Coordinates of C-alpha atoms in Angstrom, one line a residue:
X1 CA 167.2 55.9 50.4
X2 CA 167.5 59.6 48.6
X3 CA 164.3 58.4 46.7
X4 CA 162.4 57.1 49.6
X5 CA 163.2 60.7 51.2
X6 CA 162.2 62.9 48.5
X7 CA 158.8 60.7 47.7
X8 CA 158.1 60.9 51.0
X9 CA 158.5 64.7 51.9
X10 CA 156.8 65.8 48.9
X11 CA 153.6 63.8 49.6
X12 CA 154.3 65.8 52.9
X13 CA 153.6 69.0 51.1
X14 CA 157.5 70.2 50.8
X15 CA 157.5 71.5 47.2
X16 CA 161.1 72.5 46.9
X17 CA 164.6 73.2 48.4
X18 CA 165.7 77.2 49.0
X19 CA 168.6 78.7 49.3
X20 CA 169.0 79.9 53.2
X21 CA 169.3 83.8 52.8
X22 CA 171.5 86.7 55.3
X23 CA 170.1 87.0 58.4
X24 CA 166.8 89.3 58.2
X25 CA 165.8 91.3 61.4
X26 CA 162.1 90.1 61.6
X27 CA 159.9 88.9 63.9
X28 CA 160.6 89.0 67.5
X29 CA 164.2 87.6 67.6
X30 CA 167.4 89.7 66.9
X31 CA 169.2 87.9 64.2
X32 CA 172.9 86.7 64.9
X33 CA 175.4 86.7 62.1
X34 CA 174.6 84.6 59.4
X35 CA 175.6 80.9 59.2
X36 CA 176.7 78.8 56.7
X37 CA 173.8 78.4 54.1
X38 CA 172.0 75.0 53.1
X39 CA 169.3 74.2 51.4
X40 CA 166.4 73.5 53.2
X41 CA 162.6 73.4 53.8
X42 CA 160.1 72.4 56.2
X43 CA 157.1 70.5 56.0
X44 CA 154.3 71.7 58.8
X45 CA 151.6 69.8 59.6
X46 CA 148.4 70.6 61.7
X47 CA 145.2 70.0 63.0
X48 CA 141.8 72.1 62.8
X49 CA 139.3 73.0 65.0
X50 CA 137.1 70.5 62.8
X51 CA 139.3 67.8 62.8
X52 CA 141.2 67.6 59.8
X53 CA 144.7 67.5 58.8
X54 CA 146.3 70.6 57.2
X55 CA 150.1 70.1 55.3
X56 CA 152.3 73.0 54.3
X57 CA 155.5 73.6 52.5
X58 CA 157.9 76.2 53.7
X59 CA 160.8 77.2 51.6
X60 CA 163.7 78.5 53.2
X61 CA 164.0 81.7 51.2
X62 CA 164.6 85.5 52.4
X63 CA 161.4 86.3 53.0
X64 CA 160.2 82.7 53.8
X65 CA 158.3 81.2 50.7
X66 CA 155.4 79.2 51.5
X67 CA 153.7 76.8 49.3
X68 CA 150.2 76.1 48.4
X69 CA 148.2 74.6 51.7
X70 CA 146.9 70.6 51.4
X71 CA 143.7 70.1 53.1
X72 CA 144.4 66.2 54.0
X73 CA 142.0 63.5 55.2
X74 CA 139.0 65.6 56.9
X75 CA 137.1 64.7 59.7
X76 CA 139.8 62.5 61.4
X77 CA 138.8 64.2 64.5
X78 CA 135.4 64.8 66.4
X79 CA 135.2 68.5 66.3
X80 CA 136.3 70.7 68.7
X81 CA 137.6 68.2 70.2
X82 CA 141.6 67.5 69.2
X83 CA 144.1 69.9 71.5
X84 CA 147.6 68.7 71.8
X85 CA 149.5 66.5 68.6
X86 CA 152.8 64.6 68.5
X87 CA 154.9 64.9 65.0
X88 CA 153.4 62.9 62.2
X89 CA 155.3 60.5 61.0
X90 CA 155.2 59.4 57.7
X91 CA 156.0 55.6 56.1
X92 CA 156.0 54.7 52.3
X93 CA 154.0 51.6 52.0
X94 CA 153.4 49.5 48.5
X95 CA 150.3 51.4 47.8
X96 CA 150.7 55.0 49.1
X97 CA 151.5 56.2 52.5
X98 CA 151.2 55.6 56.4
X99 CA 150.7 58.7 58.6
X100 CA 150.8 57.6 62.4
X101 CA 150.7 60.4 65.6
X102 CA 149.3 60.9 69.3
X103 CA 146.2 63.1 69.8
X104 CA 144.8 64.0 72.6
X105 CA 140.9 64.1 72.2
X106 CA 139.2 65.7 74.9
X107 CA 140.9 64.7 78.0
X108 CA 142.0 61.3 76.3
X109 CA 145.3 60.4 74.6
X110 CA 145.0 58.6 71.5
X111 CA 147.8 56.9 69.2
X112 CA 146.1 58.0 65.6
X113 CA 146.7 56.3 62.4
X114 CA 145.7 55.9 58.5
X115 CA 146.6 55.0 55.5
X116 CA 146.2 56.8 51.9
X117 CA 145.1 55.5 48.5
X118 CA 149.0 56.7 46.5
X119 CA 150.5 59.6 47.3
X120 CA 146.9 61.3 47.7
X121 CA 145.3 62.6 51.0
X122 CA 142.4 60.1 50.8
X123 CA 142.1 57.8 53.1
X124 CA 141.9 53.7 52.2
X125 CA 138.5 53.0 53.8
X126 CA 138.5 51.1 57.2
X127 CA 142.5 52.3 57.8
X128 CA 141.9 55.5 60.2
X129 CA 142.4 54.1 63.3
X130 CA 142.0 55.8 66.9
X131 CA 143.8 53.8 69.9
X132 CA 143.1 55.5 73.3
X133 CA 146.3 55.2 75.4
X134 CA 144.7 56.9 78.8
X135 CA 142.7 59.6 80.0
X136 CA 143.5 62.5 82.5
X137 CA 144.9 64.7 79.7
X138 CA 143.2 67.8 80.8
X139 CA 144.0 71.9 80.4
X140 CA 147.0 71.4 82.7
X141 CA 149.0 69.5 80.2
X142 CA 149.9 72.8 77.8
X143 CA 152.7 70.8 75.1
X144 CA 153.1 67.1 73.5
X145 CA 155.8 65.9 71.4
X146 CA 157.0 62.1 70.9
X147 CA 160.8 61.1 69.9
X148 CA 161.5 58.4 67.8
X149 CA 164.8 57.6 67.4
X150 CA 166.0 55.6 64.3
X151 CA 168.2 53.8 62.8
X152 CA 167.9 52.9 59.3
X153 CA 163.7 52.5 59.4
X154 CA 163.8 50.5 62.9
X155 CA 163.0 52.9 66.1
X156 CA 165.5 52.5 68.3
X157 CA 164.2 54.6 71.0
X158 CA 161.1 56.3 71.6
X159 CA 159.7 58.8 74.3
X160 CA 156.9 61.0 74.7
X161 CA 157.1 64.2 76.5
X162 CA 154.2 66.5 78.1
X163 CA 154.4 69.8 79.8
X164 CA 152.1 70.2 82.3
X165 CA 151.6 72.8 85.0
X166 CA 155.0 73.0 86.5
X167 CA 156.5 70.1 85.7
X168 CA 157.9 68.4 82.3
X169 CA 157.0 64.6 82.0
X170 CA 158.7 61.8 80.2
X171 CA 157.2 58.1 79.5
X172 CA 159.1 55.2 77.6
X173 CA 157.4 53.9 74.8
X174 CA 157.3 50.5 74.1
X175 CA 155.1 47.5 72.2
X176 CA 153.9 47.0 75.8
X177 CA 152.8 50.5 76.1
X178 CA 154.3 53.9 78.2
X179 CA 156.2 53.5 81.0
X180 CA 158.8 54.3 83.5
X181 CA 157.5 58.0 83.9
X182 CA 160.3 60.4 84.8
X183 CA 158.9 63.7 86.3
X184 CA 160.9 66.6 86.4
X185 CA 160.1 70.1 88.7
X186 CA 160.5 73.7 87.8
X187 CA 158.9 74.4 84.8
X188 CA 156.4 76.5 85.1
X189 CA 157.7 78.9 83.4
X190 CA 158.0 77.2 79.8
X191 CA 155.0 78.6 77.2
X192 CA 155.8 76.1 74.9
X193 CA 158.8 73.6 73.0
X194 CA 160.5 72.5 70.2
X195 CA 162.0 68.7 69.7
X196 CA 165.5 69.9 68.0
X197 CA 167.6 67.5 68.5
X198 CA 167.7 63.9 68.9
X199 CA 170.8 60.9 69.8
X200 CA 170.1 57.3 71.4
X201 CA 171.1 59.0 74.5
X202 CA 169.2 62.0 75.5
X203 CA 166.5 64.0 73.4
X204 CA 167.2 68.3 73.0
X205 CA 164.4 70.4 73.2
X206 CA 164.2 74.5 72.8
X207 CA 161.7 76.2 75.0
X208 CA 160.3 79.6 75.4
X209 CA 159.2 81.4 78.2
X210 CA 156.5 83.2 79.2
X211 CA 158.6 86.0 80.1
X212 CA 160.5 86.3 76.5
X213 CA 163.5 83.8 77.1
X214 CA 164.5 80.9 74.9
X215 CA 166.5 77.9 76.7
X216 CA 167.3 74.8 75.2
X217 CA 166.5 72.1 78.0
X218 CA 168.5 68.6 77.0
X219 CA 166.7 65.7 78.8
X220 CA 169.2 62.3 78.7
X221 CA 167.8 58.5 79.5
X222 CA 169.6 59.1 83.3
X223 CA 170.4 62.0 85.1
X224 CA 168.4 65.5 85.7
X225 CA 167.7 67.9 82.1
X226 CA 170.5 70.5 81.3
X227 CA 169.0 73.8 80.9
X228 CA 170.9 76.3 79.4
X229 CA 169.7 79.9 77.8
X230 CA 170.2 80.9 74.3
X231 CA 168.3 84.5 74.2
X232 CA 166.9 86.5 77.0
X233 CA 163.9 88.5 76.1
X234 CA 161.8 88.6 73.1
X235 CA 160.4 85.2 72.1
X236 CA 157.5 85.3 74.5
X237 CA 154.7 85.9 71.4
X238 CA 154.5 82.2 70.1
X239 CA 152.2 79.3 71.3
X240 CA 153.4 76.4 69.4
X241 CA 157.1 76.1 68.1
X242 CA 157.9 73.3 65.2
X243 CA 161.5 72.3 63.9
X244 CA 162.6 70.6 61.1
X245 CA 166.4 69.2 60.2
X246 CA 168.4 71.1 58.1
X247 CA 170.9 68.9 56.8
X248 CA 174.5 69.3 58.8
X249 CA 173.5 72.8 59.9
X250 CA 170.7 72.8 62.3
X251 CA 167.1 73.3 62.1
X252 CA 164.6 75.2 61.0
X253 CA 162.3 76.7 63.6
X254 CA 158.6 77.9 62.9
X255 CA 157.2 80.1 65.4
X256 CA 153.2 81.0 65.3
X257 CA 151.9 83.2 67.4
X258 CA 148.0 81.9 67.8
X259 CA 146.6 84.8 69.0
X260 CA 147.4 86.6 65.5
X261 CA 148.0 83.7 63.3
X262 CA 151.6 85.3 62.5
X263 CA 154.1 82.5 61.7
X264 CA 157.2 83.7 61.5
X265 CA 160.8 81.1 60.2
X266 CA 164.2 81.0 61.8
X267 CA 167.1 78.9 60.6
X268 CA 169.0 77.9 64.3
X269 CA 172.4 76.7 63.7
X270 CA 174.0 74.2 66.5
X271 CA 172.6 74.9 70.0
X272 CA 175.7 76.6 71.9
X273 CA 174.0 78.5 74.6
X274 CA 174.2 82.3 73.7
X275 CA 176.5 82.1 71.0
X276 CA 173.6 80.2 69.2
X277 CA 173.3 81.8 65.7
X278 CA 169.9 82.3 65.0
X279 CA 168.9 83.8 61.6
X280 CA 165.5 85.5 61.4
X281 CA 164.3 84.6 58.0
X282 CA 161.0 86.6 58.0
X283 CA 157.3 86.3 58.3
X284 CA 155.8 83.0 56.5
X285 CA 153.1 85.0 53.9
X286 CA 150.0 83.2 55.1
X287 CA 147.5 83.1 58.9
X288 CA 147.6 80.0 60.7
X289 CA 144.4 79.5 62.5
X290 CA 144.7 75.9 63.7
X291 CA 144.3 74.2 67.6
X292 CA 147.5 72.3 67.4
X293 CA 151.0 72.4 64.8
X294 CA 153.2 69.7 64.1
X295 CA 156.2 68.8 62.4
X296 CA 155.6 66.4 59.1
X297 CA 158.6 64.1 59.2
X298 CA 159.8 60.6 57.4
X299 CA 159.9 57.5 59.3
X300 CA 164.0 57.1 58.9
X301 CA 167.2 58.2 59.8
X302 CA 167.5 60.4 57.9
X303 CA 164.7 62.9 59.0
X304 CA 166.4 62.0 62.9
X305 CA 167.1 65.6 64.4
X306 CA 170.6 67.7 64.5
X307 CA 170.2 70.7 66.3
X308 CA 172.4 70.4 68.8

C-alpha cells in the first residue's frame, strides 16, 4: 500500500514531503497558534481555458514551496468551454495510470476519463472518454465537488455536491447513475467550498463567504447540514478553495484568488468551530490563471479526508 501511495502521488506531480513551519501571518487569514507539525504536501490539479490539464506540487514549507508545473494531456476539453471540475482521482493500472473526474462542458455534466502510456501525461489513444450525465448546468451552479468514500480501493460511498444560487445540492452516485437529490435552502451566501473531511456517514465541507466568513457546513446521509463558523471576516478574496489530507493532523487548504491569480497555503488542523487552528503558511510563488482547481488525489483509503 505505501508504494502504491507514493507511485501514485508523484505521477500526480507531488515532488516531496516538507516540514510544516510556525504559523506565518500571510494572506488574508490571521494565523492561530501553531499545531503540531507533519509532513505534508499537496498535489493541485486544474483545468485551462483551452482544455488541458495542469498538475502542481506544493510543498508544505514556510513560505510554501512549489514545484515545477506539469502540462498533462492537452486538449481534453473543447475550449472555452470546461467551467466547474470534481477532484481527479487517480488509479495505478498495469501499464501506467487512470485519471477519472466530472466536467461540466458548457451547460452539460460530463463523467471524464483517460488513461496514460506509464507514469507519463500521454494519453493511450482511444482511452479519453467523455460521458454526458445531464444538462441544465448553467451560470447558476457556482461549485462542484464529488466524494468517494473508500475502503481499501472499493468506494463505499459516493456523492456529488453543487452550489447553486441559494441552495446546496446533493445526488447519490451509483452504477445506475445520480439520484435521490437532497436540496438544502440558505446558501446564498457561500462564494465557494472545500471537501475536508470525509466518514461513511456524512461528508465535511469548509466554505467561505462572500462577506469574509469561513464555516465549515457538515452534510450527513439523513438529517439537515451542521453549519458552524470557524473565522468571521477576512477570507472573502478566494474563488476556488482545494484541500488535501495531511496525515493525522488535518488538511492542507489552497486558497486562489482568480481575479489576481494569488494562491496562497494554510495548514487547518481538526475543524473545532472557532478554536480551529489555522496556520497561514504564505503565498504559493507562482500565478494561477486557470477556469477551474481541483484536488489530485489516489483512488484508496488512504488519500480519504481527516479534517474534521
Amino acid at each position: 500500500m505505501t508504494r502504491s501511495r507514493r507511485a501514485v502521488r508523484g505521477a500526480s506531480g507531488v515532488l516531496g514531503l516538507a516540514l510544516l513551519g510556525a504559523a506565518l501571518t500571510q494572506g488574508p487569514a490571521t494565523a492561530a497558534p501553531s499545531a503540531t507539525t507533519a509532513y505534508c504536501g499537496i498535489g493541485v490539479a486544474s483545468v485551462t481555458p483551452g482544455g488541458d490539464h495542469i498538475f502542481r506540487g506544493i510543498t508544505a514549507t514556510t513560505p510554501p514551496t512549489a514545484s515545477t508545473t506539469t502540462l498533462g494531456p492537452k486538449n481534453l476539453y473543447p475550449d472555452g468551454k470546461a467551467r466547474l471540475a470534481g477532484g481527479l482521482a487517480v488509479t495505478q493500472i498495469p501499464d501506467g495510470l487512470k485519471r477519472r473526474q466530472y466536467v461540466v462542458l458548457g451547460t452539460d455534466m460530463y463523467l471524464s476519463s483517460y488513461q496514460t502510456k506509464g507514469y507519463t501525461d500521454d494519453v493511450v489513444p482511444g482511452t479519453a472518454l467523455l460521458t454526458k450525465v445531464g444538462g441544465g448546468w448553467g451560470s447558476d451552479f457556482r461549485y462542484f465537488e464529488e466524494s468517494r468514500y473508500y475502503s481499501g480501493t472499493t468506494v463505499v460511498r459516493n456523492n456529488a455536491y453543487a452550489l447553486q444560487s441559494g441552495q446546496l445540492n446533493r445526488w447519490t452516485i451509483t452504477s445506475a447513475g445520480w439520484g435521490s437529490k437532497q436540496v438544502y435552502t440558505g446558501y446564498s451566501a457561500v462564494k465557494t467550498m472545500a471537501l475536508i473531511s470525509q466518514t461513511k456517514t456524512y461528508d465535511t465541507f469548509l466554505a467561505n463567504t462572500y462577506g469574509g466568513a469561513l464555516y465549515t457546513i457538515r452534510i450527513p446521509l439523513s438529517g439537515a447540514p451542521i453549519v458552524t463558523k470557524v473565522r468571521t471576516s477576512t477570507w472573502q478574496g478566494f474563488e476556488s478553495l482545494v484541500a488535501a489530507d495531511c496525515g493525522t493532523q488535518g488538511v492542507l487548504l489552497l486558497g486562489v484568488d482568480q481575479d489576481t491569480g494569488a494562491p496562497f497555503l494554510y495548514a487547518v488542523g481538526h475543524a473545532n468551530g472557532t478554536a480551529t487552528v489555522i496556520n497561514g503558511l504564505g503565498r504559493v510563488p507562482r500565478t494561477y490563471a486557470d477556469v477551474a482547481y481541483f484536488r489530485n488525489y489516489g483512488a484508496a483509503d488512504y488519500d480519504n479526508l481527516f479534517g474534521e
